Amino acid sequence: MSEIGDSEPNGNSAIGRRGFLAGAAAVAATAAAPAALQLAAAAPAAAAGATRPNILLIVTDDQPKQTEWATPQTVDWIAGHGVRFTHGHVTTPLCAPSRSSVFSGRYAHNHGVRNNGASHSLDQHTTVQRYLREAGYRTGLFGKYLNSWTLADNPPHFEEWALLQPAYNNASWNIDGTVQTLPGYTTNIVKNRTLAFLDKAATDSRPWFAYVTPYASHEPNVPAPKYADTVVPPWNGRPSVPEADRSDKPGYIQNATATLADAQALRTKQLRSLLSVDDAVQAIHDKLVALGQLDNTLVIYLGDNGYTWADHGWLKKSVPYSPAHEVPFYLSWPAGGLGAGTSDHRIVANIDVAPTILDAAGITPDTPQDGRSLLTAYSRNHLLVEWWKQGTAAGGPPTWSSYVAADKQYTEYYALHTDANGTVSGTGEVKFREYYDLAADPYQLTNLLYQATPQQEQALGVPALAAQLATDRAA
């Protein structure tokens, strides 16, 4: 599958890690070069000579972008000693489709997991864990896997696992093939299982891949007892909370009823639940230091989707508005030249995770990928974000897809729905459209297509955007 909306410096295609780092100094000299690439140029010799890195992939659940107060140790390590991607997104703001994109590097319309009920539709041959296991990596999974995955089914291509049936306390687990109930707070169990996996590196010389995925900050957002009453900073909303006039929005948003008070209560619980994630990440950091493996471990941290805090009256995910698909997104790899702490302003997404990992490990994929390695100079000018309605019941957002750029967003809603297996039905008729000037209207208050004339649509460039969106959806 070809990537969409791409641009390569000097017209070159994406290049491998070693080839990129060898020429990174020239790239960094250009004014448009991302900060992360300038950082990589500082240590090309170290990166070129590094052995295959360990891979630590941390994926949180329903973590909005504006939650760094709860994860200061995480931010200090991975962003402060690595790269913070300021435009991090997911390509489908829903758990199982997003995680399947993380594993495969593919859009949901290509990997087939279009809703949370279709997890078994993922072609496991396309996953990053398959590539790494076959390349000699020791692989481990600790925490949530895929929604609707049968707990007794072992996760393919993992050598060790503690697969969580999502809950916060006294949960059911599949531990290396045995289903059992473990007492305790599940984020702490995820931490301890990960640390035990890492400890084996003292006697096992193979590089490792650890997929670490706590349930936080998913509802019901239960904090650990030590954080149950932690005072969080006040938050008084943003202009989209509430939006005074939603007549220019689709019907499900016009009918949304979430309030600022609802959002404040949810935000407090989310932040408190994330405090234990931050403790777990710090414990993993300290273990890597003790093992002498911190420098040559590629660490990627992101949320599986964002979450709205009563923006436009909506207190969920699954919508095309920025808070639902923007996520915290950090990367660190000191031995690869990515350890000094910088910001990268490229548009990046969960589909880029698998290509980045494989690039770092020196593995060429033999199955299609839509994402690109973040270790290259690749830069896209927009991203496809998509979501499918499951079933035909009234209420909630219809199926939609969106063209998301740094300065604008164009969305179409369709007469389409999926069944539990992700199979799509419907006419595909466009039922509603939205266009937002994100530079002038970052909170997406004014839909410029509402009652717009054909001449106004032309001036906004909507015909070209609609054509590009159709191409993206078919790619």
PDB file of C-alpha atoms in Angstrom, residues 111-386:
ATOM      1  CA  HIS A 111      -5.861  -4.606   8.031  1.00  0.00           C
ATOM      2  CA  GLY A 112      -9.617  -5.216   8.361  1.00  0.00           C
ATOM      3  CA  VAL A 113     -10.120  -4.584  12.090  1.00  0.00           C
ATOM      4  CA  ARG A 114     -12.624  -1.793  11.574  1.00  0.00           C
ATOM      5  CA  ASN A 115     -14.280  -2.082  14.995  1.00  0.00           C
ATOM      6  CA  ASN A 116     -13.640  -3.564  18.419  1.00  0.00           C
ATOM      7  CA  GLY A 117     -15.490  -6.760  17.569  1.00  0.00           C
ATOM      8  CA  ALA A 118     -13.263  -7.717  14.643  1.00  0.00           C
ATOM      9  CA  SER A 119      -9.944  -8.389  16.396  1.00  0.00           C
ATOM     10  CA  HIS A 120      -9.589 -11.884  14.970  1.00  0.00           C
ATOM     11  CA  SER A 121      -9.641 -10.368  11.463  1.00  0.00           C
ATOM     12  CA  LEU A 122      -6.068  -9.126  11.868  1.00  0.00           C
ATOM     13  CA  ASP A 123      -3.635 -11.026   9.654  1.00  0.00           C
ATOM     14  CA  GLN A 124      -1.039 -11.998  12.246  1.00  0.00           C
ATOM     15  CA  HIS A 125       1.550 -12.543   9.511  1.00  0.00           C
ATOM     16  CA  THR A 126       1.675  -8.756   9.032  1.00  0.00           C
ATOM     17  CA  THR A 127       2.538  -7.917  12.641  1.00  0.00           C
ATOM     18  CA  VAL A 128       5.747  -6.445  13.976  1.00  0.00           C
ATOM     19  CA  GLN A 129       5.906  -9.179  16.608  1.00  0.00           C
ATOM     20  CA  ARG A 130       6.016 -11.814  13.855  1.00  0.00           C
ATOM     21  CA  TYR A 131       8.908 -10.090  12.143  1.00  0.00           C
ATOM     22  CA  LEU A 132      10.854  -9.658  15.368  1.00  0.00           C
ATOM     23  CA  ARG A 133      10.261 -13.197  16.634  1.00  0.00           C
ATOM     24  CA  GLU A 134      11.388 -14.674  13.328  1.00  0.00           C
ATOM     25  CA  ALA A 135      14.452 -12.415  13.379  1.00  0.00           C
ATOM     26  CA  GLY A 136      15.557 -13.873  16.697  1.00  0.00           C
ATOM     27  CA  TYR A 137      14.056 -11.401  19.150  1.00  0.00           C
ATOM     28  CA  ARG A 138      12.711 -12.532  22.505  1.00  0.00           C
ATOM     29  CA  THR A 139       9.111 -11.224  22.490  1.00  0.00           C
ATOM     30  CA  GLY A 140       6.776 -10.422  25.391  1.00  0.00           C
ATOM     31  CA  LEU A 141       3.295  -8.923  25.827  1.00  0.00           C
ATOM     32  CA  PHE A 142       2.173  -7.490  29.157  1.00  0.00           C
ATOM     33  CA  GLY A 143      -1.319  -6.026  29.532  1.00  0.00           C
ATOM     34  CA  LYS A 144      -4.204  -5.414  27.157  1.00  0.00           C
ATOM     35  CA  TYR A 145      -4.021  -6.997  23.707  1.00  0.00           C
ATOM     36  CA  LEU A 146      -7.038  -6.568  21.395  1.00  0.00           C
ATOM     37  CA  ASN A 147     -10.682  -5.979  22.272  1.00  0.00           C
ATOM     38  CA  SER A 148     -12.866  -9.059  21.667  1.00  0.00           C
ATOM     39  CA  TRP A 149      -9.824 -11.326  21.661  1.00  0.00           C
ATOM     40  CA  THR A 150     -10.735 -14.598  23.390  1.00  0.00           C
ATOM     41  CA  LEU A 151      -8.749 -14.672  26.620  1.00  0.00           C
ATOM     42  CA  ALA A 152      -7.892 -18.382  26.304  1.00  0.00           C
ATOM     43  CA  ASP A 153      -6.392 -17.831  22.848  1.00  0.00           C
ATOM     44  CA  ASN A 154      -2.659 -17.274  23.059  1.00  0.00           C
ATOM     45  CA  PRO A 155      -1.393 -14.128  21.307  1.00  0.00           C
ATOM     46  CA  PRO A 156       0.559 -15.168  18.201  1.00  0.00           C
ATOM     47  CA  HIS A 157       4.303 -14.557  17.913  1.00  0.00           C
ATOM     48  CA  PHE A 158       4.895 -13.787  21.591  1.00  0.00           C
ATOM     49  CA  GLU A 159       7.274 -16.001  23.543  1.00  0.00           C
ATOM     50  CA  GLU A 160       6.005 -14.806  26.919  1.00  0.00           C
ATOM     51  CA  TRP A 161       2.835 -12.990  27.832  1.00  0.00           C
ATOM     52  CA  ALA A 162       0.528 -11.814  30.561  1.00  0.00           C
ATOM     53  CA  LEU A 163      -2.604 -10.989  28.585  1.00  0.00           C
ATOM     54  CA  LEU A 164      -5.138  -8.952  30.541  1.00  0.00           C
ATOM     55  CA  GLN A 165      -8.909  -9.214  30.406  1.00  0.00           C
ATOM     56  CA  PRO A 166      -9.346  -5.447  30.811  1.00  0.00           C
ATOM     57  CA  ALA A 167     -10.000  -4.464  34.426  1.00  0.00           C
ATOM     58  CA  TYR A 168      -8.205  -2.547  37.146  1.00  0.00           C
ATOM     59  CA  ASN A 169      -8.355  -4.933  40.092  1.00  0.00           C
ATOM     60  CA  ASN A 170      -8.313  -8.714  40.601  1.00  0.00           C
ATOM     61  CA  ALA A 171      -8.520  -9.353  36.876  1.00  0.00           C
ATOM     62  CA  SER A 172      -8.456 -12.458  34.715  1.00  0.00           C
ATOM     63  CA  TRP A 173      -5.258 -13.088  32.780  1.00  0.00           C
ATOM     64  CA  ASN A 174      -3.822 -15.501  30.268  1.00  0.00           C
ATOM     65  CA  ILE A 175      -0.317 -16.123  31.650  1.00  0.00           C
ATOM     66  CA  ASP A 176       1.748 -18.031  29.099  1.00  0.00           C
ATOM     67  CA  GLY A 177      -1.266 -20.136  28.144  1.00  0.00           C
ATOM     68  CA  THR A 178      -2.926 -20.533  31.537  1.00  0.00           C
ATOM     69  CA  VAL A 179      -6.071 -18.511  32.283  1.00  0.00           C
ATOM     70  CA  GLN A 180      -6.130 -17.430  35.910  1.00  0.00           C
ATOM     71  CA  THR A 181      -7.199 -14.647  38.241  1.00  0.00           C
ATOM     72  CA  LEU A 182      -4.466 -12.558  39.831  1.00  0.00           C
ATOM     73  CA  PRO A 183      -5.156 -10.363  42.852  1.00  0.00           C
ATOM     74  CA  GLY A 184      -4.013  -6.790  42.801  1.00  0.00           C
ATOM     75  CA  TYR A 185      -3.958  -3.623  40.745  1.00  0.00           C
ATOM     76  CA  THR A 186      -3.396  -4.515  37.120  1.00  0.00           C
ATOM     77  CA  THR A 187      -1.004  -1.682  36.248  1.00  0.00           C
ATOM     78  CA  ASN A 188       1.315  -2.949  38.976  1.00  0.00           C
ATOM     79  CA  ILE A 189       1.035  -6.499  37.640  1.00  0.00           C
ATOM     80  CA  VAL A 190       1.904  -5.261  34.150  1.00  0.00           C
ATOM     81  CA  LYS A 191       4.931  -3.511  35.631  1.00  0.00           C
ATOM     82  CA  ASN A 192       6.137  -6.535  37.604  1.00  0.00           C
ATOM     83  CA  ARG A 193       5.687  -8.949  34.703  1.00  0.00           C
ATOM     84  CA  THR A 194       7.623  -6.599  32.432  1.00  0.00           C
ATOM     85  CA  LEU A 195      10.457  -6.275  34.943  1.00  0.00           C
ATOM     86  CA  ALA A 196      10.696 -10.066  35.221  1.00  0.00           C
ATOM     87  CA  PHE A 197      10.888 -10.309  31.443  1.00  0.00           C
ATOM     88  CA  LEU A 198      13.661  -7.708  31.341  1.00  0.00           C
ATOM     89  CA  ASP A 199      15.603  -9.467  34.102  1.00  0.00           C
ATOM     90  CA  LYS A 200      16.111 -12.443  31.794  1.00  0.00           C
ATOM     91  CA  ALA A 201      18.308 -10.227  29.628  1.00  0.00           C
ATOM     92  CA  ALA A 202      21.057 -10.796  32.196  1.00  0.00           C
ATOM     93  CA  THR A 203      21.367 -14.406  31.007  1.00  0.00           C
ATOM     94  CA  ASP A 204      19.724 -14.329  27.564  1.00  0.00           C
ATOM     95  CA  SER A 205      21.791 -12.448  24.989  1.00  0.00           C
ATOM     96  CA  ARG A 206      19.016 -12.125  22.427  1.00  0.00           C
ATOM     97  CA  PRO A 207      17.591  -8.669  21.774  1.00  0.00           C
ATOM     98  CA  TRP A 208      14.053  -8.343  23.095  1.00  0.00           C
ATOM     99  CA  PHE A 209      10.733  -6.763  22.224  1.00  0.00           C
ATOM    100  CA  ALA A 210       8.386  -5.869  25.080  1.00  0.00           C
ATOM    101  CA  TYR A 211       4.857  -4.682  24.312  1.00  0.00           C
ATOM    102  CA  VAL A 212       3.666  -3.015  27.527  1.00  0.00           C
ATOM    103  CA  THR A 213       0.044  -1.911  27.602  1.00  0.00           C
ATOM    104  CA  PRO A 214      -1.713  -1.013  30.853  1.00  0.00           C
ATOM    105  CA  TYR A 215      -5.461  -0.494  30.976  1.00  0.00           C
ATOM    106  CA  ALA A 216      -5.176   3.136  32.125  1.00  0.00           C
ATOM    107  CA  SER A 217      -6.635   5.585  31.400  1.00  0.00           C
ATOM    108  CA  HIS A 218      -9.674   3.738  30.037  1.00  0.00           C
ATOM    109  CA  GLU A 219     -12.985   4.041  31.873  1.00  0.00           C
ATOM    110  CA  PRO A 220     -13.823   3.391  34.654  1.00  0.00           C
ATOM    111  CA  ASN A 221     -10.396   5.014  35.253  1.00  0.00           C
ATOM    112  CA  VAL A 222      -9.875   3.405  38.653  1.00  0.00           C
ATOM    113  CA  PRO A 223      -6.733   4.744  40.365  1.00  0.00           C
ATOM    114  CA  ALA A 224      -4.462   2.722  42.594  1.00  0.00           C
ATOM    115  CA  PRO A 225      -5.400   3.162  46.278  1.00  0.00           C
ATOM    116  CA  LYS A 226      -2.330   5.359  46.885  1.00  0.00           C
ATOM    117  CA  TYR A 227      -3.603   7.829  44.272  1.00  0.00           C
ATOM    118  CA  ALA A 228      -7.344   7.627  44.961  1.00  0.00           C
ATOM    119  CA  ASP A 229      -7.491  11.104  46.486  1.00  0.00           C
ATOM    120  CA  THR A 230      -4.611  12.803  44.712  1.00  0.00           C
ATOM    121  CA  VAL A 231      -5.401  16.430  43.971  1.00  0.00           C
ATOM    122  CA  VAL A 232      -5.063  17.204  40.265  1.00  0.00           C
ATOM    123  CA  PRO A 233      -4.602  20.656  38.712  1.00  0.00           C
ATOM    124  CA  PRO A 234      -7.866  22.453  37.945  1.00  0.00           C
ATOM    125  CA  TRP A 235      -9.107  22.589  34.376  1.00  0.00           C
ATOM    126  CA  ASN A 236     -11.799  24.987  33.217  1.00  0.00           C
ATOM    127  CA  GLY A 237     -12.297  23.684  29.723  1.00  0.00           C
ATOM    128  CA  ARG A 238     -11.469  25.137  26.334  1.00  0.00           C
ATOM    129  CA  PRO A 239     -13.613  27.071  23.841  1.00  0.00           C
ATOM    130  CA  SER A 240     -15.110  23.851  22.478  1.00  0.00           C
ATOM    131  CA  VAL A 241     -16.401  23.007  26.006  1.00  0.00           C
ATOM    132  CA  PRO A 242     -19.205  23.785  25.628  1.00  0.00           C
ATOM    133  CA  GLU A 243     -19.756  25.119  22.153  1.00  0.00           C
ATOM    134  CA  ALA A 244     -22.575  27.627  22.286  1.00  0.00           C
ATOM    135  CA  ASP A 245     -23.961  26.951  18.808  1.00  0.00           C
ATOM    136  CA  ARG A 246     -23.609  23.485  17.262  1.00  0.00           C
ATOM    137  CA  SER A 247     -26.073  23.987  14.422  1.00  0.00           C
ATOM    138  CA  ASP A 248     -23.230  23.620  11.914  1.00  0.00           C
ATOM    139  CA  LYS A 249     -22.310  20.178  13.293  1.00  0.00           C
ATOM    140  CA  PRO A 250     -23.733  16.725  12.448  1.00  0.00           C
ATOM    141  CA  GLY A 251     -26.877  15.593  14.237  1.00  0.00           C
ATOM    142  CA  TYR A 252     -25.193  13.348  16.804  1.00  0.00           C
ATOM    143  CA  ILE A 253     -23.107  16.307  17.972  1.00  0.00           C
ATOM    144  CA  GLN A 254     -26.119  18.610  18.059  1.00  0.00           C
ATOM    145  CA  ASN A 255     -27.697  16.065  20.403  1.00  0.00           C
ATOM    146  CA  ALA A 256     -24.620  15.580  22.618  1.00  0.00           C
ATOM    147  CA  THR A 257     -25.138  16.531  26.254  1.00  0.00           C
ATOM    148  CA  ALA A 258     -21.788  16.237  28.085  1.00  0.00           C
ATOM    149  CA  THR A 259     -20.927  19.185  30.303  1.00  0.00           C
ATOM    150  CA  LEU A 260     -17.769  20.780  31.644  1.00  0.00           C
ATOM    151  CA  ALA A 261     -18.488  19.160  35.023  1.00  0.00           C
ATOM    152  CA  ASP A 262     -18.657  15.754  33.337  1.00  0.00           C
ATOM    153  CA  ALA A 263     -15.326  16.397  31.671  1.00  0.00           C
ATOM    154  CA  GLN A 264     -13.682  17.600  34.863  1.00  0.00           C
ATOM    155  CA  ALA A 265     -14.750  14.457  36.706  1.00  0.00           C
ATOM    156  CA  LEU A 266     -13.508  12.177  33.936  1.00  0.00           C
ATOM    157  CA  ARG A 267     -10.237  14.067  33.586  1.00  0.00           C
ATOM    158  CA  THR A 268      -9.551  13.744  37.307  1.00  0.00           C
ATOM    159  CA  LYS A 269     -10.021   9.967  37.166  1.00  0.00           C
ATOM    160  CA  GLN A 270      -7.920   9.640  34.035  1.00  0.00           C
ATOM    161  CA  LEU A 271      -5.032  11.576  35.545  1.00  0.00           C
ATOM    162  CA  ARG A 272      -5.134   9.603  38.773  1.00  0.00           C
ATOM    163  CA  SER A 273      -5.109   6.292  36.896  1.00  0.00           C
ATOM    164  CA  LEU A 274      -2.123   7.412  34.819  1.00  0.00           C
ATOM    165  CA  LEU A 275       0.001   8.107  37.893  1.00  0.00           C
ATOM    166  CA  SER A 276       0.595   4.374  38.282  1.00  0.00           C
ATOM    167  CA  VAL A 277       1.534   4.102  34.618  1.00  0.00           C
ATOM    168  CA  ASP A 278       4.165   6.746  35.238  1.00  0.00           C
ATOM    169  CA  ASP A 279       5.518   4.759  38.185  1.00  0.00           C
ATOM    170  CA  ALA A 280       5.668   1.628  36.009  1.00  0.00           C
ATOM    171  CA  VAL A 281       7.541   3.433  33.241  1.00  0.00           C
ATOM    172  CA  GLN A 282      10.052   4.782  35.756  1.00  0.00           C
ATOM    173  CA  ALA A 283      10.584   1.291  37.175  1.00  0.00           C
ATOM    174  CA  ILE A 284      11.240  -0.023  33.670  1.00  0.00           C
ATOM    175  CA  HIS A 285      13.705   2.815  33.079  1.00  0.00           C
ATOM    176  CA  ASP A 286      15.553   1.982  36.289  1.00  0.00           C
ATOM    177  CA  LYS A 287      15.697  -1.694  35.354  1.00  0.00           C
ATOM    178  CA  LEU A 288      17.219  -0.863  31.977  1.00  0.00           C
ATOM    179  CA  VAL A 289      19.836   1.278  33.682  1.00  0.00           C
ATOM    180  CA  ALA A 290      20.676  -1.575  36.061  1.00  0.00           C
ATOM    181  CA  LEU A 291      20.977  -3.994  33.138  1.00  0.00           C
ATOM    182  CA  GLY A 292      23.137  -1.582  31.147  1.00  0.00           C
ATOM    183  CA  GLN A 293      20.602  -1.644  28.315  1.00  0.00           C
ATOM    184  CA  LEU A 294      19.115   1.841  28.410  1.00  0.00           C
ATOM    185  CA  ASP A 295      21.116   3.367  25.568  1.00  0.00           C
ATOM    186  CA  ASN A 296      20.435   0.692  22.983  1.00  0.00           C
ATOM    187  CA  THR A 297      16.734   0.304  23.703  1.00  0.00           C
ATOM    188  CA  LEU A 298      14.368   1.950  21.235  1.00  0.00           C
ATOM    189  CA  VAL A 299      11.414   3.178  23.308  1.00  0.00           C
ATOM    190  CA  ILE A 300       8.144   4.295  21.733  1.00  0.00           C
ATOM    191  CA  TYR A 301       5.254   5.581  23.845  1.00  0.00           C
ATOM    192  CA  LEU A 302       1.808   6.548  22.574  1.00  0.00           C
ATOM    193  CA  GLY A 303      -1.886   6.347  23.378  1.00  0.00           C
ATOM    194  CA  ASP A 304      -4.125   4.038  21.355  1.00  0.00           C
ATOM    195  CA  ASN A 305      -6.520   6.945  20.861  1.00  0.00           C
ATOM    196  CA  GLY A 306      -7.340  10.295  22.388  1.00  0.00           C
ATOM    197  CA  TYR A 307     -10.512  11.362  24.154  1.00  0.00           C
ATOM    198  CA  THR A 308     -12.770  14.390  24.097  1.00  0.00           C
ATOM    199  CA  TRP A 309     -13.450  16.223  27.335  1.00  0.00           C
ATOM    200  CA  ALA A 310     -16.972  17.419  26.500  1.00  0.00           C
ATOM    201  CA  ASP A 311     -15.696  19.122  23.362  1.00  0.00           C
ATOM    202  CA  HIS A 312     -18.833  19.975  21.345  1.00  0.00           C
ATOM    203  CA  GLY A 313     -20.792  18.184  24.103  1.00  0.00           C
ATOM    204  CA  TRP A 314     -19.051  14.835  23.381  1.00  0.00           C
ATOM    205  CA  LEU A 315     -17.338  12.836  26.142  1.00  0.00           C
ATOM    206  CA  LYS A 316     -15.911   9.880  24.250  1.00  0.00           C
ATOM    207  CA  LYS A 317     -13.587   9.009  21.357  1.00  0.00           C
ATOM    208  CA  SER A 318     -14.719   7.844  17.869  1.00  0.00           C
ATOM    209  CA  VAL A 319     -15.151  11.356  16.431  1.00  0.00           C
ATOM    210  CA  PRO A 320     -13.082  13.279  13.871  1.00  0.00           C
ATOM    211  CA  TYR A 321     -12.344  16.195  16.212  1.00  0.00           C
ATOM    212  CA  SER A 322      -8.703  16.677  17.177  1.00  0.00           C
ATOM    213  CA  PRO A 323      -8.813  15.588  20.845  1.00  0.00           C
ATOM    214  CA  ALA A 324     -10.059  12.129  19.793  1.00  0.00           C
ATOM    215  CA  HIS A 325      -7.210  11.298  17.415  1.00  0.00           C
ATOM    216  CA  GLU A 326      -4.324  13.349  18.790  1.00  0.00           C
ATOM    217  CA  VAL A 327      -2.217  11.386  21.291  1.00  0.00           C
ATOM    218  CA  PRO A 328       0.982  11.712  23.304  1.00  0.00           C
ATOM    219  CA  PHE A 329       3.753  10.289  21.137  1.00  0.00           C
ATOM    220  CA  TYR A 330       7.394  10.001  22.238  1.00  0.00           C
ATOM    221  CA  LEU A 331      10.487   8.111  21.071  1.00  0.00           C
ATOM    222  CA  SER A 332      13.923   7.600  22.595  1.00  0.00           C
ATOM    223  CA  TRP A 333      16.970   5.696  21.349  1.00  0.00           C
ATOM    224  CA  PRO A 334      20.277   7.173  22.555  1.00  0.00           C
ATOM    225  CA  ALA A 335      22.432   4.643  20.674  1.00  0.00           C
ATOM    226  CA  GLY A 336      20.580   5.617  17.501  1.00  0.00           C
ATOM    227  CA  GLY A 337      21.327   9.290  18.021  1.00  0.00           C
ATOM    228  CA  LEU A 338      17.892  10.050  19.466  1.00  0.00           C
ATOM    229  CA  GLY A 339      18.581  10.792  23.100  1.00  0.00           C
ATOM    230  CA  ALA A 340      19.181  14.502  23.604  1.00  0.00           C
ATOM    231  CA  GLY A 341      15.583  15.690  23.850  1.00  0.00           C
ATOM    232  CA  THR A 342      13.927  17.649  21.050  1.00  0.00           C
ATOM    233  CA  SER A 343      10.611  18.242  19.309  1.00  0.00           C
ATOM    234  CA  ASP A 344       9.627  16.923  15.901  1.00  0.00           C
ATOM    235  CA  HIS A 345       6.753  18.715  14.178  1.00  0.00           C
ATOM    236  CA  ARG A 346       6.039  16.208  11.420  1.00  0.00           C
ATOM    237  CA  ILE A 347       2.576  14.637  11.216  1.00  0.00           C
ATOM    238  CA  VAL A 348       3.149  11.135  12.602  1.00  0.00           C
ATOM    239  CA  ALA A 349       0.769   8.313  13.434  1.00  0.00           C
ATOM    240  CA  ASN A 350       0.351   4.852  14.881  1.00  0.00           C
ATOM    241  CA  ILE A 351       0.861   3.362  11.402  1.00  0.00           C
ATOM    242  CA  ASP A 352       4.476   4.576  11.638  1.00  0.00           C
ATOM    243  CA  VAL A 353       5.308   2.494  14.717  1.00  0.00           C
ATOM    244  CA  ALA A 354       5.868  -0.878  13.026  1.00  0.00           C
ATOM    245  CA  PRO A 355       7.928   0.566  10.145  1.00  0.00           C
ATOM    246  CA  THR A 356      10.099   2.438  12.649  1.00  0.00           C
ATOM    247  CA  ILE A 357      10.736  -0.670  14.737  1.00  0.00           C
ATOM    248  CA  LEU A 358      11.579  -2.787  11.712  1.00  0.00           C
ATOM    249  CA  ASP A 359      13.877  -0.104  10.342  1.00  0.00           C
ATOM    250  CA  ALA A 360      15.778   0.079  13.627  1.00  0.00           C
ATOM    251  CA  ALA A 361      16.065  -3.717  13.739  1.00  0.00           C
ATOM    252  CA  GLY A 362      17.277  -3.908  10.141  1.00  0.00           C
ATOM    253  CA  ILE A 363      14.275  -5.936   8.975  1.00  0.00           C
ATOM    254  CA  THR A 364      12.684  -5.453   5.553  1.00  0.00           C
ATOM    255  CA  PRO A 365       8.945  -6.224   5.691  1.00  0.00           C
ATOM    256  CA  ASP A 366       7.486  -8.676   3.186  1.00  0.00           C
ATOM    257  CA  THR A 367       3.885  -7.536   3.732  1.00  0.00           C
ATOM    258  CA  PRO A 368       2.400  -4.124   2.787  1.00  0.00           C
ATOM    259  CA  GLN A 369       2.653  -1.177   5.162  1.00  0.00           C
ATOM    260  CA  ASP A 370       1.030   2.247   4.947  1.00  0.00           C
ATOM    261  CA  GLY A 371       3.232   3.969   7.524  1.00  0.00           C
ATOM    262  CA  ARG A 372       6.844   5.081   7.244  1.00  0.00           C
ATOM    263  CA  SER A 373       9.833   4.828   9.532  1.00  0.00           C
ATOM    264  CA  LEU A 374      10.271   7.826  11.789  1.00  0.00           C
ATOM    265  CA  LEU A 375      14.022   7.276  11.485  1.00  0.00           C
ATOM    266  CA  THR A 376      13.956   8.575   7.914  1.00  0.00           C
ATOM    267  CA  ALA A 377      13.495  12.074   6.522  1.00  0.00           C
ATOM    268  CA  TYR A 378       9.987  11.224   5.346  1.00  0.00           C
ATOM    269  CA  SER A 379       7.357  13.904   5.953  1.00  0.00           C
ATOM    270  CA  ARG A 380       3.669  13.708   5.003  1.00  0.00           C
ATOM    271  CA  ASN A 381       1.541  16.766   4.335  1.00  0.00           C
ATOM    272  CA  HIS A 382      -1.663  15.165   5.605  1.00  0.00           C
ATOM    273  CA  LEU A 383      -3.023  12.025   7.189  1.00  0.00           C
ATOM    274  CA  LEU A 384      -6.101   9.880   6.610  1.00  0.00           C
ATOM    275  CA  VAL A 385      -8.132   9.330   9.772  1.00  0.00           C
ATOM    276  CA  GLU A 386     -11.140   7.002   9.539  1.00  0.00           C
TER     277      GLU A 386
END
